[in-house]
Coordinates of C-alpha atoms in Angstrom, one line a residue:
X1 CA 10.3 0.2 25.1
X2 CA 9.2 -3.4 25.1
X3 CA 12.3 -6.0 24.5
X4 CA 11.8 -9.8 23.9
X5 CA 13.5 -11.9 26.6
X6 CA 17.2 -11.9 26.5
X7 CA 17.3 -15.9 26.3
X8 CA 14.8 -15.3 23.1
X9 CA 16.5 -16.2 20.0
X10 CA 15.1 -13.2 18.7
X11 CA 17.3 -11.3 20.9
X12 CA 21.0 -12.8 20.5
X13 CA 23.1 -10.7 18.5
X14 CA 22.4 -11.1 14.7
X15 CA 25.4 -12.5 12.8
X16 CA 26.4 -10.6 9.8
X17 CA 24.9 -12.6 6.7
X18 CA 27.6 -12.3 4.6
X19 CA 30.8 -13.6 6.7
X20 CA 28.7 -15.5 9.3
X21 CA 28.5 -15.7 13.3
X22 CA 32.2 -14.5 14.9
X23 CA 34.1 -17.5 16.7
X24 CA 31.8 -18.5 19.9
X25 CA 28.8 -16.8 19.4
X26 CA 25.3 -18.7 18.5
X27 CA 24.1 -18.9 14.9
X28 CA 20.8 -17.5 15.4
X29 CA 20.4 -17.8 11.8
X30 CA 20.4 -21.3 12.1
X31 CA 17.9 -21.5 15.8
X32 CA 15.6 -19.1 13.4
X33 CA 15.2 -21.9 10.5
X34 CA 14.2 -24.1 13.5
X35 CA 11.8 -21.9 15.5
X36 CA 9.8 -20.6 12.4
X37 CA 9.2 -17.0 14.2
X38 CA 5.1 -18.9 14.4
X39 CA 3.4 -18.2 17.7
X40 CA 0.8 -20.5 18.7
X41 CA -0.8 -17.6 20.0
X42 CA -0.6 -15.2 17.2
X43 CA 0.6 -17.2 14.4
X44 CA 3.0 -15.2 11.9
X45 CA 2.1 -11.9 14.1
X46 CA 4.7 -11.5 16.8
X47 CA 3.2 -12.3 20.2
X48 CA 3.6 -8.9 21.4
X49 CA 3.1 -5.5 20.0
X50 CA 6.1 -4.9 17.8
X51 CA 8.8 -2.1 18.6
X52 CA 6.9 1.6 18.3
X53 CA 10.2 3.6 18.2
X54 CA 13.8 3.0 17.4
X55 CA 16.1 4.0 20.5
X56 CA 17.7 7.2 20.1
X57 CA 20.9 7.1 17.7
X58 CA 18.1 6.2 15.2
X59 CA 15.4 9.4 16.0
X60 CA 16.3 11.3 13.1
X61 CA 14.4 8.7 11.3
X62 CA 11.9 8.4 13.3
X63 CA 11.7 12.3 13.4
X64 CA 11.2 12.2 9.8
X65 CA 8.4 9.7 10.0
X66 CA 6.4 11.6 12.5
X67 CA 6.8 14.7 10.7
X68 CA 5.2 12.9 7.1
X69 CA 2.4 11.7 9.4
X70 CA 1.5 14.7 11.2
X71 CA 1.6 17.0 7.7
X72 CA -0.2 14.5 5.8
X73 CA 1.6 14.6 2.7
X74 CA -0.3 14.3 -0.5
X75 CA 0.1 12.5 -3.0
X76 CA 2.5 14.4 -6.0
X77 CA 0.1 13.0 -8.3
X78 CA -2.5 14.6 -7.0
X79 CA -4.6 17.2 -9.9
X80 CA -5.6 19.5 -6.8
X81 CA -2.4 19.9 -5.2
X82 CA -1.9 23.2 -3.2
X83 CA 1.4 25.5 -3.6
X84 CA 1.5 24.9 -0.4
X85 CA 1.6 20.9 0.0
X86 CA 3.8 20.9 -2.9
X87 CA 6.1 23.2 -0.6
X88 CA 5.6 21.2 2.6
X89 CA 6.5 17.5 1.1
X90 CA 9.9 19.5 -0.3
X91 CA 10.7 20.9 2.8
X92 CA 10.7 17.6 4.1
X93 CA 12.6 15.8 1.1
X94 CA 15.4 18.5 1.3
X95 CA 15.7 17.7 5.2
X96 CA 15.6 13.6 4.1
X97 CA 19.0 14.3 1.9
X98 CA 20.8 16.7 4.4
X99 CA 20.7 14.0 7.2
X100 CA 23.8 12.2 8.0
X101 CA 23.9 8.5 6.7
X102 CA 23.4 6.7 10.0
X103 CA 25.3 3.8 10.8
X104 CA 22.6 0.3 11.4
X105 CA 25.9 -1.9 13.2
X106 CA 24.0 -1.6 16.4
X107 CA 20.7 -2.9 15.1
X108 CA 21.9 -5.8 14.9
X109 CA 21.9 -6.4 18.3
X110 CA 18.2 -7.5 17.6
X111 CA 16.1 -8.9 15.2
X112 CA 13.3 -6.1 16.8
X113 CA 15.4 -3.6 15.6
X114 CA 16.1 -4.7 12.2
X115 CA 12.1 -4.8 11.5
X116 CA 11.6 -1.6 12.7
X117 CA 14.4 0.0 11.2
X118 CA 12.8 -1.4 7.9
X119 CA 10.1 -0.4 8.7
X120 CA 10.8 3.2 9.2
X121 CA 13.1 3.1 6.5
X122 CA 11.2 1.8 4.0
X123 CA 8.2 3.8 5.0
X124 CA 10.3 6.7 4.6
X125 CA 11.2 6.0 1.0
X126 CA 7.5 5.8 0.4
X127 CA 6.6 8.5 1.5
X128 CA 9.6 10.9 -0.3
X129 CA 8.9 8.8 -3.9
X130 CA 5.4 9.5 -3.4
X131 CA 5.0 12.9 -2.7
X132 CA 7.4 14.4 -5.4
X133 CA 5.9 15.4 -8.7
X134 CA 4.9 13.9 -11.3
X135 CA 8.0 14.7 -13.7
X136 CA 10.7 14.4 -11.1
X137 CA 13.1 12.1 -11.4
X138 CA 13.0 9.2 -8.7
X139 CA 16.4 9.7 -6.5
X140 CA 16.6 8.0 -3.7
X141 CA 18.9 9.6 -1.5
X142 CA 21.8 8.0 0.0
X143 CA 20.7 9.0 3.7
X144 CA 18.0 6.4 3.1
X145 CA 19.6 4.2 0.6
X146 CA 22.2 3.3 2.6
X147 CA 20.9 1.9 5.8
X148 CA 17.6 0.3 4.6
X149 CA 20.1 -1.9 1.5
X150 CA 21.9 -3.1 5.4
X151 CA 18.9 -3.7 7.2
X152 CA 18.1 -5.2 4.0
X153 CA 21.1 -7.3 4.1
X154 CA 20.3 -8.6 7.5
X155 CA 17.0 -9.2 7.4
X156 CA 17.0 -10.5 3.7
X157 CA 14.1 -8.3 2.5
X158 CA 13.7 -6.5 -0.6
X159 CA 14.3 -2.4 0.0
X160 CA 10.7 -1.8 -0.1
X161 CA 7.0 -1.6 2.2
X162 CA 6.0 -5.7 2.2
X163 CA 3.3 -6.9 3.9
X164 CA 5.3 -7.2 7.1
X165 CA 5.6 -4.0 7.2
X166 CA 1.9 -2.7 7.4
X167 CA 0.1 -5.6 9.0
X168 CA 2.4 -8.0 11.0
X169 CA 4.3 -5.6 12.8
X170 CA 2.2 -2.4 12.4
X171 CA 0.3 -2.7 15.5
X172 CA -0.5 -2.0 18.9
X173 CA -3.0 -2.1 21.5
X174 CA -5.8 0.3 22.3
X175 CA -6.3 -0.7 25.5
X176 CA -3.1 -3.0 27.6
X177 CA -4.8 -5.9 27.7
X178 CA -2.7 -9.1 29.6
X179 CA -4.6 -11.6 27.6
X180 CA -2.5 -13.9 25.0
X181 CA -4.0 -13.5 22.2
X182 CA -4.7 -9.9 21.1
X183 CA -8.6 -9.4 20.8
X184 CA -9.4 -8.4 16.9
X185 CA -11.2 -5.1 18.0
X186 CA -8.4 -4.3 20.6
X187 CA -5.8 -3.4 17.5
X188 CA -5.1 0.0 15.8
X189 CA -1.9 0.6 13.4
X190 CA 1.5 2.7 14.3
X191 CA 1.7 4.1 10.8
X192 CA -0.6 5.7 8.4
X193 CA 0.3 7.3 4.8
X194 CA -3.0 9.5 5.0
X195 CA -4.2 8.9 8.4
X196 CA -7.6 7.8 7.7
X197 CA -9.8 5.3 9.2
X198 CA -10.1 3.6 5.7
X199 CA -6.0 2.7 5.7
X200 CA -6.9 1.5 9.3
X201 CA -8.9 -0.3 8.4
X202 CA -7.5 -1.9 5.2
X203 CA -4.5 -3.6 7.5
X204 CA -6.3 -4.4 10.3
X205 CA -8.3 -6.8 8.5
X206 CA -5.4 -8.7 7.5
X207 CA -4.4 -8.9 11.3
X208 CA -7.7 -9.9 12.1
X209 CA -7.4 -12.4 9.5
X210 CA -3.9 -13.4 10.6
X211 CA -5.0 -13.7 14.1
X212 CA -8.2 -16.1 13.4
X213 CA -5.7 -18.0 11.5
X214 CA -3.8 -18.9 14.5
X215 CA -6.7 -21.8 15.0
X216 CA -5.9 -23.1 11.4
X217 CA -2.1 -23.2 12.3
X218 CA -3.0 -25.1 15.5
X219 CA -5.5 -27.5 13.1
X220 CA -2.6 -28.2 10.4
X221 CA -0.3 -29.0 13.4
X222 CA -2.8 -31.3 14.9
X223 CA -3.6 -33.4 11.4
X224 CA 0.3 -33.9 10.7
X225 CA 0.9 -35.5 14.1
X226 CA -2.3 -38.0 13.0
X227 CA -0.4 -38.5 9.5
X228 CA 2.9 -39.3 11.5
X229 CA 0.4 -42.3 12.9
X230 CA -2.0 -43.3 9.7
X231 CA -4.3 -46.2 11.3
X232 CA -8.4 -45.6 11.3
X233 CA -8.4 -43.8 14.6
X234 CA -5.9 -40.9 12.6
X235 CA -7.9 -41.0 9.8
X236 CA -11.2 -40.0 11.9
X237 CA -9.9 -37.6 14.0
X238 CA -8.2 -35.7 10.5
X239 CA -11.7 -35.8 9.2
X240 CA -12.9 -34.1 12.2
X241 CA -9.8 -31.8 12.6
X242 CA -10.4 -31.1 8.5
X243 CA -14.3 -29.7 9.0
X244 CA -13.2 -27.7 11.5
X245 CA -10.5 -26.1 9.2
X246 CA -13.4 -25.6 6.9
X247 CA -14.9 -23.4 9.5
X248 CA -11.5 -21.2 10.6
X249 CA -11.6 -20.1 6.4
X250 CA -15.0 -19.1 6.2
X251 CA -14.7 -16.9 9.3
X252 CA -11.4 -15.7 7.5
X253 CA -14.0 -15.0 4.3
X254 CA -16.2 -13.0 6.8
X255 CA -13.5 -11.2 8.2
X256 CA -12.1 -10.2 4.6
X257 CA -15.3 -8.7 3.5
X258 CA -15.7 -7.4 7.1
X259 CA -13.2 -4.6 5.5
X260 CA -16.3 -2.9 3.8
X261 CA -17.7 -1.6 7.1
X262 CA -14.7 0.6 7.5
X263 CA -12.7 1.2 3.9
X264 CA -14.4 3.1 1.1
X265 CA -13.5 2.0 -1.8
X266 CA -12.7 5.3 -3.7
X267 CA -10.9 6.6 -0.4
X268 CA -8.6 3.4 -0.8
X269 CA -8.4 3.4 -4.8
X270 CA -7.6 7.0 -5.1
X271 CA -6.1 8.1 -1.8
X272 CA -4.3 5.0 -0.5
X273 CA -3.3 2.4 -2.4
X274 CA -1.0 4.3 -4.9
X275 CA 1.3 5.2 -1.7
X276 CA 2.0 1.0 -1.7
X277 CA 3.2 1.3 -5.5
X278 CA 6.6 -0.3 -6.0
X279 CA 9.1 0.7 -8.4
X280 CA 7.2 -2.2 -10.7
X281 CA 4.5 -0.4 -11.1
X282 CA 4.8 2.8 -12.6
X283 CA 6.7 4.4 -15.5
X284 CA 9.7 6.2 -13.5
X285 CA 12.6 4.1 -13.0
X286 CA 14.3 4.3 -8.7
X287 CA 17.7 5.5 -8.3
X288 CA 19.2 4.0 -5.1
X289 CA 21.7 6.9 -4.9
X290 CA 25.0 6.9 -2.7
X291 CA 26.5 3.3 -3.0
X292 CA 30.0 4.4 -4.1
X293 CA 31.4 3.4 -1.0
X294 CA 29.3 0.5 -0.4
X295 CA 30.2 -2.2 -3.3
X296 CA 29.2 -5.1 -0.8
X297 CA 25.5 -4.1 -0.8
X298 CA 23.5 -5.9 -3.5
X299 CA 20.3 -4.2 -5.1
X300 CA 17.1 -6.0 -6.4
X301 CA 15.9 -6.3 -9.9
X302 CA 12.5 -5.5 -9.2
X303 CA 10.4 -4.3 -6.7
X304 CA 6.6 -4.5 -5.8
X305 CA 4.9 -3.2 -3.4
X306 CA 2.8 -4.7 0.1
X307 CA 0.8 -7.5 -1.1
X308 CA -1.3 -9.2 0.7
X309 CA -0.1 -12.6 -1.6
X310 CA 2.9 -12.1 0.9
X311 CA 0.9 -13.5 3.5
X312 CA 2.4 -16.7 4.9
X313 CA -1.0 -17.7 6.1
X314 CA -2.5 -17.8 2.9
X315 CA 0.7 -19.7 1.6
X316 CA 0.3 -22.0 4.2
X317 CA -3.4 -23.3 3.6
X318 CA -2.1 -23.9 -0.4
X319 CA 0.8 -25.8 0.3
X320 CA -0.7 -28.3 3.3
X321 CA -4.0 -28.7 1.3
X322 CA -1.9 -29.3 -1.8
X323 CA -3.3 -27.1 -4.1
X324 CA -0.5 -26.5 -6.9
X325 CA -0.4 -22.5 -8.4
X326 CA 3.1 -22.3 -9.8
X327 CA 4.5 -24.7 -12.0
X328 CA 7.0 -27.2 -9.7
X329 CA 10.4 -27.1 -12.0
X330 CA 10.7 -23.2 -11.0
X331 CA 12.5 -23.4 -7.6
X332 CA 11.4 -20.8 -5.3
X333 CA 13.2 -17.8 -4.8
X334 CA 16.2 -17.2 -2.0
X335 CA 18.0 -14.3 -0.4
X336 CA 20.8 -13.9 -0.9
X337 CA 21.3 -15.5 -4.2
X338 CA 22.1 -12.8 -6.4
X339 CA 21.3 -14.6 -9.7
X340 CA 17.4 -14.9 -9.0
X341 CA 16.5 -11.4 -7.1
X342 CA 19.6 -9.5 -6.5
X343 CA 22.3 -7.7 -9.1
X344 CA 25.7 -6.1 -8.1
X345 CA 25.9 -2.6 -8.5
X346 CA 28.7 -0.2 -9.9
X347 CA 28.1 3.1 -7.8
X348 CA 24.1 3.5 -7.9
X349 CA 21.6 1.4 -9.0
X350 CA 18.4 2.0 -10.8
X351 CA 15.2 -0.2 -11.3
X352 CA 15.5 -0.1 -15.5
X353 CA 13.2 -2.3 -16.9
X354 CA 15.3 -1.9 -20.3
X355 CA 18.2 -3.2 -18.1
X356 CA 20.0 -6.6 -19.5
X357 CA 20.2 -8.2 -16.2
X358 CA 16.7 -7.3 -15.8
X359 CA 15.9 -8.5 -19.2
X360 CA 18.2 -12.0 -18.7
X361 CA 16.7 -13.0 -15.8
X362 CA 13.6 -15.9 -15.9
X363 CA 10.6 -14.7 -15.2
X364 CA 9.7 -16.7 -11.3
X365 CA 6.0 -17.4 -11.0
X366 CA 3.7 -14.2 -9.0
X367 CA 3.3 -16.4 -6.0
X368 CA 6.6 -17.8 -5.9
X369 CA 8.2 -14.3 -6.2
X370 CA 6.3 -13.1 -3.1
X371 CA 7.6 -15.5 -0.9
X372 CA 11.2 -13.1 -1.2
X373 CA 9.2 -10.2 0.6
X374 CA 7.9 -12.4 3.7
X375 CA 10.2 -12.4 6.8
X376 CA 12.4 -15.2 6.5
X377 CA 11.6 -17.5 9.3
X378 CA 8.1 -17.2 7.8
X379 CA 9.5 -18.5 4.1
X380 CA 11.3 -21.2 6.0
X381 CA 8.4 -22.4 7.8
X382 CA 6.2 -22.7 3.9
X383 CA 9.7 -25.1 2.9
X384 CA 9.1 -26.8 5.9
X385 CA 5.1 -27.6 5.4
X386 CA 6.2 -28.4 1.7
X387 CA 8.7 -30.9 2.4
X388 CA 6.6 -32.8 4.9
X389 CA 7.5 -36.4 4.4
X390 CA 3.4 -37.4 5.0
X391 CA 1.1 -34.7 2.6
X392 CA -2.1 -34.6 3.4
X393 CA -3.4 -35.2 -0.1
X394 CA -1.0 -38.3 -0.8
X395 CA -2.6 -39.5 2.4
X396 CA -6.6 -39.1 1.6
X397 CA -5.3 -40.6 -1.3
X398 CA -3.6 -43.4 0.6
X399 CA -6.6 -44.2 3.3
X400 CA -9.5 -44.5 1.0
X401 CA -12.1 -43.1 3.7
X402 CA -14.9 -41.5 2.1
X403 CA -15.5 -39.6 4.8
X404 CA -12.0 -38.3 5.3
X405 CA -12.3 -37.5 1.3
X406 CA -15.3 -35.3 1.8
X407 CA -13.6 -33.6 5.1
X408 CA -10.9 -33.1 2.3
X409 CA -12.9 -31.5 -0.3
X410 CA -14.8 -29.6 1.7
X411 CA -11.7 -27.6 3.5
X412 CA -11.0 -27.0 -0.5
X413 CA -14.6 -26.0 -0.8
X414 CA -14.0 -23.0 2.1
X415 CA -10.5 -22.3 0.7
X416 CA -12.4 -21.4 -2.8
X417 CA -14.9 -19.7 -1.0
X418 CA -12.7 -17.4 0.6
X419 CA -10.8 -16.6 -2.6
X420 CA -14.7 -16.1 -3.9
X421 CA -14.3 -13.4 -1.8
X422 CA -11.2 -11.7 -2.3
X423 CA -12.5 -11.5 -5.8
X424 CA -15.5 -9.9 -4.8
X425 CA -13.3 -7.4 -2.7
X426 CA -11.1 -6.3 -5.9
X427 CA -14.2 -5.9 -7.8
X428 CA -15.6 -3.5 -5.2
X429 CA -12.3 -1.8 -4.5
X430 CA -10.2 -2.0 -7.7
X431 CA -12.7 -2.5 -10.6
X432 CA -15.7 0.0 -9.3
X433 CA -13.2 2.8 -8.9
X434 CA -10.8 2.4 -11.9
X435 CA -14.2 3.1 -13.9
X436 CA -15.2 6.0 -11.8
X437 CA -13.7 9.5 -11.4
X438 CA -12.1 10.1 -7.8
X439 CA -13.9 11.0 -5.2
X440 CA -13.9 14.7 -5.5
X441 CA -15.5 14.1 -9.0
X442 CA -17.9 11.0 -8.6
X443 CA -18.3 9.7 -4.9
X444 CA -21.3 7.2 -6.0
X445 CA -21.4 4.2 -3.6
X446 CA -22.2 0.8 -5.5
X447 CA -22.9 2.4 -8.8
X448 CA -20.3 0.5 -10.4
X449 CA -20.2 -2.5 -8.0
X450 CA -22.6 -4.8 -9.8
X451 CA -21.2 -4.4 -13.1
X452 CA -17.9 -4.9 -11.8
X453 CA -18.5 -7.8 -9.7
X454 CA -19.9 -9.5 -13.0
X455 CA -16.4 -8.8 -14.3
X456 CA -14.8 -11.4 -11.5
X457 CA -17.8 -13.2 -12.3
X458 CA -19.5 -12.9 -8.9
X459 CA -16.4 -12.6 -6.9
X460 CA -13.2 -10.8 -4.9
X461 CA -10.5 -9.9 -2.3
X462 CA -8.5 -7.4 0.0
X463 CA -6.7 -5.6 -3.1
X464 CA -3.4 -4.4 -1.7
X465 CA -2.1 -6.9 -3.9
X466 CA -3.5 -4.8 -6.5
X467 CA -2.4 -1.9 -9.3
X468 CA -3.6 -0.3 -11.8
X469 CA -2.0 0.6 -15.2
X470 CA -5.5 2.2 -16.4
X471 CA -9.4 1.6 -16.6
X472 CA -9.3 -0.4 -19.0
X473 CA -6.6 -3.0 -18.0
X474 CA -5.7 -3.6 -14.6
X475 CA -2.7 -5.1 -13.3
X476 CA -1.7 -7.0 -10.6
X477 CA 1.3 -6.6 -8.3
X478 CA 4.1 -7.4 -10.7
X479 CA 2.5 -7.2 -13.7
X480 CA -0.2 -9.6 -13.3
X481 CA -3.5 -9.9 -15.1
X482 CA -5.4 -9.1 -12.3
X483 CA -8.9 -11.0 -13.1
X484 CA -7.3 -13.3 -14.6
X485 CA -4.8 -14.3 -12.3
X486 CA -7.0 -14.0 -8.9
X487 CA -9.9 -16.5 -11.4
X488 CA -6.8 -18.7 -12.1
X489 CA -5.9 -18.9 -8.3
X490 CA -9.7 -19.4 -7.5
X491 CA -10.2 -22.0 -10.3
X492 CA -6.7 -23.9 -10.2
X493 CA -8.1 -24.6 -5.8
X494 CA -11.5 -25.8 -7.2
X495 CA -9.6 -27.9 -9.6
X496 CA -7.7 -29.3 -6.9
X497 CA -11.3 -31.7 -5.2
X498 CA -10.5 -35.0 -5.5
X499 CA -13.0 -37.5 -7.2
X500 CA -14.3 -40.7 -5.6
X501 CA -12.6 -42.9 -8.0
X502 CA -8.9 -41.7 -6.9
X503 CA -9.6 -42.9 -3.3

């Protein structure tokens, strides 16, 4: 098992977040808010593979994940369902509530621990809401509850699979490789809901796309040292740095739609993508069960699942380009302030959306909101790039160089391309489906494509941001529009070119 340096900051002991670092000991709260957690040579991946197993005091979890691997649970929405899988998931669920509640105090030791400890937990809780049947009630038991509302506490994630969880630290190697930057075919995944080389594949291009973005990172870095300077020579060098950002997001495009050589679309619509369902998006209400003797954990109001609008990367490009999606007198959400994401709890807690302080709360913006479910460090790093005292835009603005202005708009230009894209993605993997049968029924390969790309009119994305309510109206993560909302993203970066006459 692969630890980070002891001298890493990643590594001191974690302070608790509700009373604070004990007398002596190094805030690494505070170290973390100035190191970002942002490689320069994997960006918002860690450098190295991430953690593969918890040590032992914590196997019975990881026990429990192997075993929901290796049996390849199906979904309990499944029509075809055997007697037999039904049996084998409830095996499993009644050994998830007979195991002891384990105490998480020692993962604190390390912030490694805490992600995979979410990770497993969380995946966990997937899996056993997943797999029950269609009428069950949705009881999560305490065994699970319990530990992944601390980790929660600790890490300041929502109980729940995030992006994080299957793409930034759900990798490893293929092949040891001593090289810096993990090569993009060198990459396979530690966990799988159905095993399939379509779910594979569905994360990995994310990483890919997270690793090529390391070069964007470097480029952003780059252009706000010339902005700290602002004579002619900056203002050249920008323009250059600028087209060369244009060509980082249009690999990123190819690498998106690279995800069709290895994903088919009704595999993924039908097979995959309902495992990622939060408790937002379906019908049955969660039951965090076994908090009676836990009335310092708080509980979320809502919960979506992995999207893949938690990706700082994408965030990133937005905010230093200056492209505006959410409107700016909402202030973004923080953990742990109770009043915008969090709600104290009596005994247990349930995700009601019929409850008042779900129903009092303001509604926070679809992009905003998924900054709560990025790691931490990442969210701190988007406050950071959005309180830069130089912008970029207020600078092209400022310099009144034509050429820099075109640099400008054509980095915009790739940005809207590559949302072009995601569009065209969701039409072939969310749209396309949703008006076929499933597989077993209609397997007809673009049958349903064209059409549905003329929906997005001509366009698409990854789709794990993505869920359905029915054919005939799809929904985003959270409730979102979908077409709508991914055209408004698209149209609100095209809207975002700036005209000769304001240089």
């Amino acid at each position: 098992m692969a630890f980070i340096p002891s001298t890493h900051f990643l590594a001191l002991p974690r302070p608790d977040v509700l009373i604070g670092p004990p007398l002596g000991v190094v805030d690494t709260t505070t170290l973390a808010a100035h190191d970002f957690d942002v490689d320069t040579r994997t960006g918002f991946m860690p450098p190295d593979p991430p953690l593969a197993r918890l040590p032992l005091q914590w196997e019975p979890w990881e026990q429990l994940l192997d075993d929901a691997q290796v049996h390849r649970f199906q979904l309990g929405t499944k029509l075809d369902i055997t007697d037999m899988e039904k049996a084998r998931s409830e095996s499993w669920r009644a050994r998830v509530r007979k195991l002891p509640t384990l105490s998480t105090s020692d993962l604190r030791q390390s912030e490694l621990l805490l992600r995979r400890g979410h990770h497993v937990l969380a995946w966990n809780m997937h899996f056993y809401i997943h797999s029950l049947p269609p009428d069950a009630d949705i009881r999560i038991p305490p065994p699970i509850t319990v530990p992944l509302l601390e980790v929660c506490a600790q890490l300041q994630l929502p109980p729940v699979i995030t992006y994080s969880d299957d793409v930034l630290y759900n990798w490893e190697l293929k092949v040891p490789s001593a090289e810096p930057t993990p090569a993009l075919d060198n990459l396979r995944c530690l966990t799988l809901f159905t095993g399939t080389r379509d779910e594979e594949e569905f994360y990995l291009a994310s990483a890919r796309i997270e690793l090529r973005g390391v070069d964007a990172l470097e480029i952003m870095r780059a252009i706000m040292d010339e902005l700290f300077v602002g004579d002619g020579l900056a203002a050249r060098r920008i323009t250059r740095y600028l087209h060369n950002l244009s060509r980082v997001l249009d690999d990123l495009s190819l690498l998106l739609l690279g995800v069709r050589d290895g994903c088919d679309p009704d595999v993924f619509y039908h097979e995959i993508r309902p495992w990622f369902n939060g408790a937002d998006s379906g019908s049955r209400n969660w039951t965090f069960e076994g908090l009676e003797a836990h009335p310092e954990l708080v509980l979320p109001v809502e919960l979506s699942g992995p999207s893949a609008a938690q990706s700082s990367l994408i965030h990133a490009f937005d905010v230093f380009l200056g492209v505006d999606h959410t409107p700016k007198q909402t202030p973004p959400p923080s953990f742990p302030t109770l009043s915008t994401s969090y709600i104290e709890h009596p005994s247990s807690f349930t995700t009601s959306k019929s409850d008042p302080a779900h129903q009092a709360l303001p509604r926070t913006p679809f992009l905003t909101r998924m900054r709560s479910y990025m790691p931490r460090h990442h969210r701190n790093f988007l406050r950071h790039l959005d309180a830069a005292p130089r912008p970029l835009r207020a600078a092209v603005a400022r310099m009144s160089d034509a050429s820099l202005l075109d640099a400008y708009n054509s980095a915009l230009d790739a940005l809207r391309r590559f949302r072009d894209a995601h569009l065209r993605i969701v039409a072939l993997y969310i749209i396309g489906p949703s008006r076929r049968g499933p597989p077993s029924s209609a397997r007809i390969a673009q049958a349903g494509t064209d059409t549905a790309a003329e929906t997005c009119g001509g366009q698409t994305g990854t789709g794990m941001e993505v869920e359905t309510e029915s054919t005939s109206r799809l929904r985003g993560t959270g409730g979102t529009d979908l077409v709508r909302f991914l055209k408004g993203v698209r149209d609100r970066t095209s809207e975002a070119t700036m005209e000769r006459a304001t240089v």
